């Protein structure tokens, strides 16, 4: 597997088509596209790229005013190459010392494995968002910078 020369930066309005390109849901769902546009405008959307868009994540305070990652998306062809881990590391760096929350469906085993690997711990469960697939909430206290 080749190491990616990955860059993570704040997404801009001009990046919206690239974000949609890595997100199959956004390609068919106008509500998801609107949400992405709003996240970009709020400066809470981060793009991972290496010559082209490979993934994105949103970091906001939509969960009880706590730092929260409501969405993390990696292009199918880039999965397993460290893109999600790099985005999560960037979010942790931006939240130094704060609690960092995210969630995943119980059925989303790849995300749950990633969160476990990164030191997130299950913090709660929300039933009835998606029928038969509970949403699990995870938390990690982001490390403070050394020094």
PDB file of C-alpha atoms in Angstrom:
ATOM      1  CA  UNK A   1       0.000   0.000   0.000  1.00  0.00           C
ATOM      2  CA  UNK A   2       1.416   3.395  -0.999  1.00  0.00           C
ATOM      3  CA  UNK A   3       1.702   6.097   1.634  1.00  0.00           C
ATOM      4  CA  UNK A   4      -0.475   9.065   0.787  1.00  0.00           C
ATOM      5  CA  UNK A   5       0.914  12.593   0.789  1.00  0.00           C
ATOM      6  CA  UNK A   6      -2.214  13.756   2.567  1.00  0.00           C
ATOM      7  CA  UNK A   7      -3.144  17.367   3.231  1.00  0.00           C
ATOM      8  CA  UNK A   8      -6.048  18.374   5.466  1.00  0.00           C
ATOM      9  CA  UNK A   9      -7.493  21.853   5.143  1.00  0.00           C
ATOM     10  CA  UNK A  10     -10.698  23.767   5.724  1.00  0.00           C
ATOM     11  CA  UNK A  11     -13.125  23.089   2.882  1.00  0.00           C
ATOM     12  CA  UNK A  12     -14.141  26.041   0.727  1.00  0.00           C
ATOM     13  CA  UNK A  13     -17.331  26.599  -1.273  1.00  0.00           C
ATOM     14  CA  UNK A  14     -15.463  25.626  -4.454  1.00  0.00           C
ATOM     15  CA  UNK A  15     -14.759  22.205  -2.885  1.00  0.00           C
ATOM     16  CA  UNK A  16     -18.430  21.234  -2.651  1.00  0.00           C
ATOM     17  CA  UNK A  17     -18.452  19.235  -5.929  1.00  0.00           C
ATOM     18  CA  UNK A  18     -15.377  17.284  -4.754  1.00  0.00           C
ATOM     19  CA  UNK A  19     -17.015  16.535  -1.397  1.00  0.00           C
ATOM     20  CA  UNK A  20     -20.125  15.304  -3.171  1.00  0.00           C
ATOM     21  CA  UNK A  21     -17.882  13.179  -5.384  1.00  0.00           C
ATOM     22  CA  UNK A  22     -16.595  11.167  -2.409  1.00  0.00           C
ATOM     23  CA  UNK A  23     -20.011  10.854  -0.732  1.00  0.00           C
ATOM     24  CA  UNK A  24     -22.499   8.477  -2.353  1.00  0.00           C
ATOM     25  CA  UNK A  25     -25.306   9.772  -0.115  1.00  0.00           C
ATOM     26  CA  UNK A  26     -24.662  13.396  -1.133  1.00  0.00           C
ATOM     27  CA  UNK A  27     -24.764  12.344  -4.777  1.00  0.00           C
ATOM     28  CA  UNK A  28     -28.429  11.369  -4.443  1.00  0.00           C
ATOM     29  CA  UNK A  29     -29.664  13.376  -1.431  1.00  0.00           C
ATOM     30  CA  UNK A  30     -30.227  17.148  -1.713  1.00  0.00           C
ATOM     31  CA  UNK A  31     -30.510  17.430   2.092  1.00  0.00           C
ATOM     32  CA  UNK A  32     -26.976  16.030   2.492  1.00  0.00           C
ATOM     33  CA  UNK A  33     -25.675  18.471  -0.136  1.00  0.00           C
ATOM     34  CA  UNK A  34     -27.319  21.370   1.726  1.00  0.00           C
ATOM     35  CA  UNK A  35     -25.831  20.157   5.003  1.00  0.00           C
ATOM     36  CA  UNK A  36     -22.366  20.058   3.421  1.00  0.00           C
ATOM     37  CA  UNK A  37     -22.798  23.582   2.072  1.00  0.00           C
ATOM     38  CA  UNK A  38     -23.857  24.795   5.509  1.00  0.00           C
ATOM     39  CA  UNK A  39     -20.878  23.084   7.167  1.00  0.00           C
ATOM     40  CA  UNK A  40     -18.508  24.715   4.686  1.00  0.00           C
ATOM     41  CA  UNK A  41     -20.081  28.138   5.305  1.00  0.00           C
ATOM     42  CA  UNK A  42     -19.750  27.600   9.066  1.00  0.00           C
ATOM     43  CA  UNK A  43     -16.067  26.661   8.606  1.00  0.00           C
ATOM     44  CA  UNK A  44     -16.658  23.288  10.240  1.00  0.00           C
ATOM     45  CA  UNK A  45     -15.906  21.036   7.247  1.00  0.00           C
ATOM     46  CA  UNK A  46     -12.389  19.710   6.643  1.00  0.00           C
ATOM     47  CA  UNK A  47     -11.145  18.202   3.392  1.00  0.00           C
ATOM     48  CA  UNK A  48      -8.489  15.472   3.113  1.00  0.00           C
ATOM     49  CA  UNK A  49      -6.768  15.514  -0.253  1.00  0.00           C
ATOM     50  CA  UNK A  50      -3.755  14.137  -2.086  1.00  0.00           C
ATOM     51  CA  UNK A  51      -3.976  15.485  -5.626  1.00  0.00           C
ATOM     52  CA  UNK A  52      -7.734  14.906  -5.363  1.00  0.00           C
ATOM     53  CA  UNK A  53     -10.362  14.851  -2.629  1.00  0.00           C
ATOM     54  CA  UNK A  54     -10.155  11.614  -0.657  1.00  0.00           C
ATOM     55  CA  UNK A  55     -12.447  12.365   2.249  1.00  0.00           C
ATOM     56  CA  UNK A  56     -13.898  14.938   4.561  1.00  0.00           C
ATOM     57  CA  UNK A  57     -15.148  15.370   8.067  1.00  0.00           C
ATOM     58  CA  UNK A  58     -17.251  17.839   9.979  1.00  0.00           C
ATOM     59  CA  UNK A  59     -16.303  19.093  13.432  1.00  0.00           C
ATOM     60  CA  UNK A  60     -18.871  21.257  15.175  1.00  0.00           C
ATOM     61  CA  UNK A  61     -20.647  21.799  18.485  1.00  0.00           C
ATOM     62  CA  UNK A  62     -24.025  20.327  17.528  1.00  0.00           C
ATOM     63  CA  UNK A  63     -24.007  17.823  20.414  1.00  0.00           C
ATOM     64  CA  UNK A  64     -24.886  19.639  23.652  1.00  0.00           C
ATOM     65  CA  UNK A  65     -22.352  22.358  22.724  1.00  0.00           C
ATOM     66  CA  UNK A  66     -19.578  19.758  22.917  1.00  0.00           C
ATOM     67  CA  UNK A  67     -17.040  19.151  20.162  1.00  0.00           C
ATOM     68  CA  UNK A  68     -18.714  16.617  17.884  1.00  0.00           C
ATOM     69  CA  UNK A  69     -17.897  14.855  14.627  1.00  0.00           C
ATOM     70  CA  UNK A  70     -21.308  14.290  13.012  1.00  0.00           C
ATOM     71  CA  UNK A  71     -19.896  13.038   9.729  1.00  0.00           C
ATOM     72  CA  UNK A  72     -16.697  11.425   8.502  1.00  0.00           C
ATOM     73  CA  UNK A  73     -16.568  10.244   4.901  1.00  0.00           C
ATOM     74  CA  UNK A  74     -13.778   8.632   2.879  1.00  0.00           C
ATOM     75  CA  UNK A  75     -13.942   7.883  -0.839  1.00  0.00           C
ATOM     76  CA  UNK A  76     -14.448   4.175  -1.374  1.00  0.00           C
ATOM     77  CA  UNK A  77     -11.186   3.844  -3.340  1.00  0.00           C
ATOM     78  CA  UNK A  78      -9.227   5.520  -0.510  1.00  0.00           C
ATOM     79  CA  UNK A  79     -10.567   3.444   2.382  1.00  0.00           C
ATOM     80  CA  UNK A  80      -8.010   1.601   4.465  1.00  0.00           C
ATOM     81  CA  UNK A  81      -5.247   4.069   3.543  1.00  0.00           C
ATOM     82  CA  UNK A  82      -5.252   6.216   6.698  1.00  0.00           C
ATOM     83  CA  UNK A  83      -7.518   9.028   5.501  1.00  0.00           C
ATOM     84  CA  UNK A  84     -10.076   8.638   8.304  1.00  0.00           C
ATOM     85  CA  UNK A  85      -7.317   8.336  10.918  1.00  0.00           C
ATOM     86  CA  UNK A  86      -5.668  11.512   9.600  1.00  0.00           C
ATOM     87  CA  UNK A  87      -8.931  13.449   9.736  1.00  0.00           C
ATOM     88  CA  UNK A  88      -9.593  12.209  13.266  1.00  0.00           C
ATOM     89  CA  UNK A  89      -6.049  13.197  14.334  1.00  0.00           C
ATOM     90  CA  UNK A  90      -6.634  16.692  12.941  1.00  0.00           C
ATOM     91  CA  UNK A  91      -9.901  16.981  14.855  1.00  0.00           C
ATOM     92  CA  UNK A  92      -8.244  15.790  18.036  1.00  0.00           C
ATOM     93  CA  UNK A  93      -5.474  18.368  17.569  1.00  0.00           C
ATOM     94  CA  UNK A  94      -8.069  21.110  17.157  1.00  0.00           C
ATOM     95  CA  UNK A  95      -9.828  20.012  20.368  1.00  0.00           C
ATOM     96  CA  UNK A  96      -6.741  19.695  22.584  1.00  0.00           C
ATOM     97  CA  UNK A  97      -7.830  18.964  26.145  1.00  0.00           C
ATOM     98  CA  UNK A  98     -11.544  18.987  25.338  1.00  0.00           C
ATOM     99  CA  UNK A  99     -13.947  16.093  25.167  1.00  0.00           C
ATOM    100  CA  UNK A 100     -14.457  14.970  21.593  1.00  0.00           C
ATOM    101  CA  UNK A 101     -17.657  13.110  20.722  1.00  0.00           C
ATOM    102  CA  UNK A 102     -18.823  11.230  17.660  1.00  0.00           C
ATOM    103  CA  UNK A 103     -21.352   8.533  16.874  1.00  0.00           C
ATOM    104  CA  UNK A 104     -21.810   5.554  14.600  1.00  0.00           C
ATOM    105  CA  UNK A 105     -24.542   3.089  13.851  1.00  0.00           C
ATOM    106  CA  UNK A 106     -24.126  -0.199  15.682  1.00  0.00           C
ATOM    107  CA  UNK A 107     -23.856  -1.871  12.259  1.00  0.00           C
ATOM    108  CA  UNK A 108     -20.952   0.376  11.153  1.00  0.00           C
ATOM    109  CA  UNK A 109     -18.158  -1.988  12.159  1.00  0.00           C
ATOM    110  CA  UNK A 110     -15.344  -0.228  10.249  1.00  0.00           C
ATOM    111  CA  UNK A 111     -16.033   3.054  12.077  1.00  0.00           C
ATOM    112  CA  UNK A 112     -16.397   1.308  15.415  1.00  0.00           C
ATOM    113  CA  UNK A 113     -13.043  -0.441  14.892  1.00  0.00           C
ATOM    114  CA  UNK A 114     -11.416   2.883  13.988  1.00  0.00           C
ATOM    115  CA  UNK A 115     -12.823   4.577  17.084  1.00  0.00           C
ATOM    116  CA  UNK A 116     -11.606   1.745  19.298  1.00  0.00           C
ATOM    117  CA  UNK A 117      -8.137   1.918  17.720  1.00  0.00           C
ATOM    118  CA  UNK A 118      -8.023   5.687  18.326  1.00  0.00           C
ATOM    119  CA  UNK A 119      -9.011   5.386  21.988  1.00  0.00           C
ATOM    120  CA  UNK A 120     -12.652   6.466  21.825  1.00  0.00           C
ATOM    121  CA  UNK A 121     -14.933   4.796  24.351  1.00  0.00           C
ATOM    122  CA  UNK A 122     -18.636   4.121  24.067  1.00  0.00           C
ATOM    123  CA  UNK A 123     -20.543   6.749  26.001  1.00  0.00           C
ATOM    124  CA  UNK A 124     -24.179   6.064  25.203  1.00  0.00           C
ATOM    125  CA  UNK A 125     -26.776   4.627  22.883  1.00  0.00           C
ATOM    126  CA  UNK A 126     -29.686   6.204  21.035  1.00  0.00           C
ATOM    127  CA  UNK A 127     -32.429   3.882  19.886  1.00  0.00           C
ATOM    128  CA  UNK A 128     -35.014   4.595  17.184  1.00  0.00           C
ATOM    129  CA  UNK A 129     -33.047   6.976  14.943  1.00  0.00           C
ATOM    130  CA  UNK A 130     -32.588   4.233  12.354  1.00  0.00           C
ATOM    131  CA  UNK A 131     -35.023   1.358  12.785  1.00  0.00           C
ATOM    132  CA  UNK A 132     -33.225  -1.685  14.149  1.00  0.00           C
ATOM    133  CA  UNK A 133     -29.767  -0.055  14.090  1.00  0.00           C
ATOM    134  CA  UNK A 134     -29.008   1.933  17.257  1.00  0.00           C
ATOM    135  CA  UNK A 135     -26.705   4.943  17.150  1.00  0.00           C
ATOM    136  CA  UNK A 136     -23.766   4.521  19.505  1.00  0.00           C
ATOM    137  CA  UNK A 137     -22.134   7.638  20.979  1.00  0.00           C
ATOM    138  CA  UNK A 138     -18.381   7.680  21.611  1.00  0.00           C
ATOM    139  CA  UNK A 139     -16.118  10.067  23.523  1.00  0.00           C
ATOM    140  CA  UNK A 140     -12.411  10.712  23.852  1.00  0.00           C
ATOM    141  CA  UNK A 141     -10.627  13.418  25.785  1.00  0.00           C
ATOM    142  CA  UNK A 142      -8.361  14.941  23.165  1.00  0.00           C
ATOM    143  CA  UNK A 143      -4.724  15.000  24.218  1.00  0.00           C
ATOM    144  CA  UNK A 144      -3.183  18.294  25.221  1.00  0.00           C
ATOM    145  CA  UNK A 145      -0.179  19.337  23.158  1.00  0.00           C
ATOM    146  CA  UNK A 146       3.184  18.423  24.684  1.00  0.00           C
ATOM    147  CA  UNK A 147       5.137  21.228  26.239  1.00  0.00           C
TER     148      UNK A 147
END
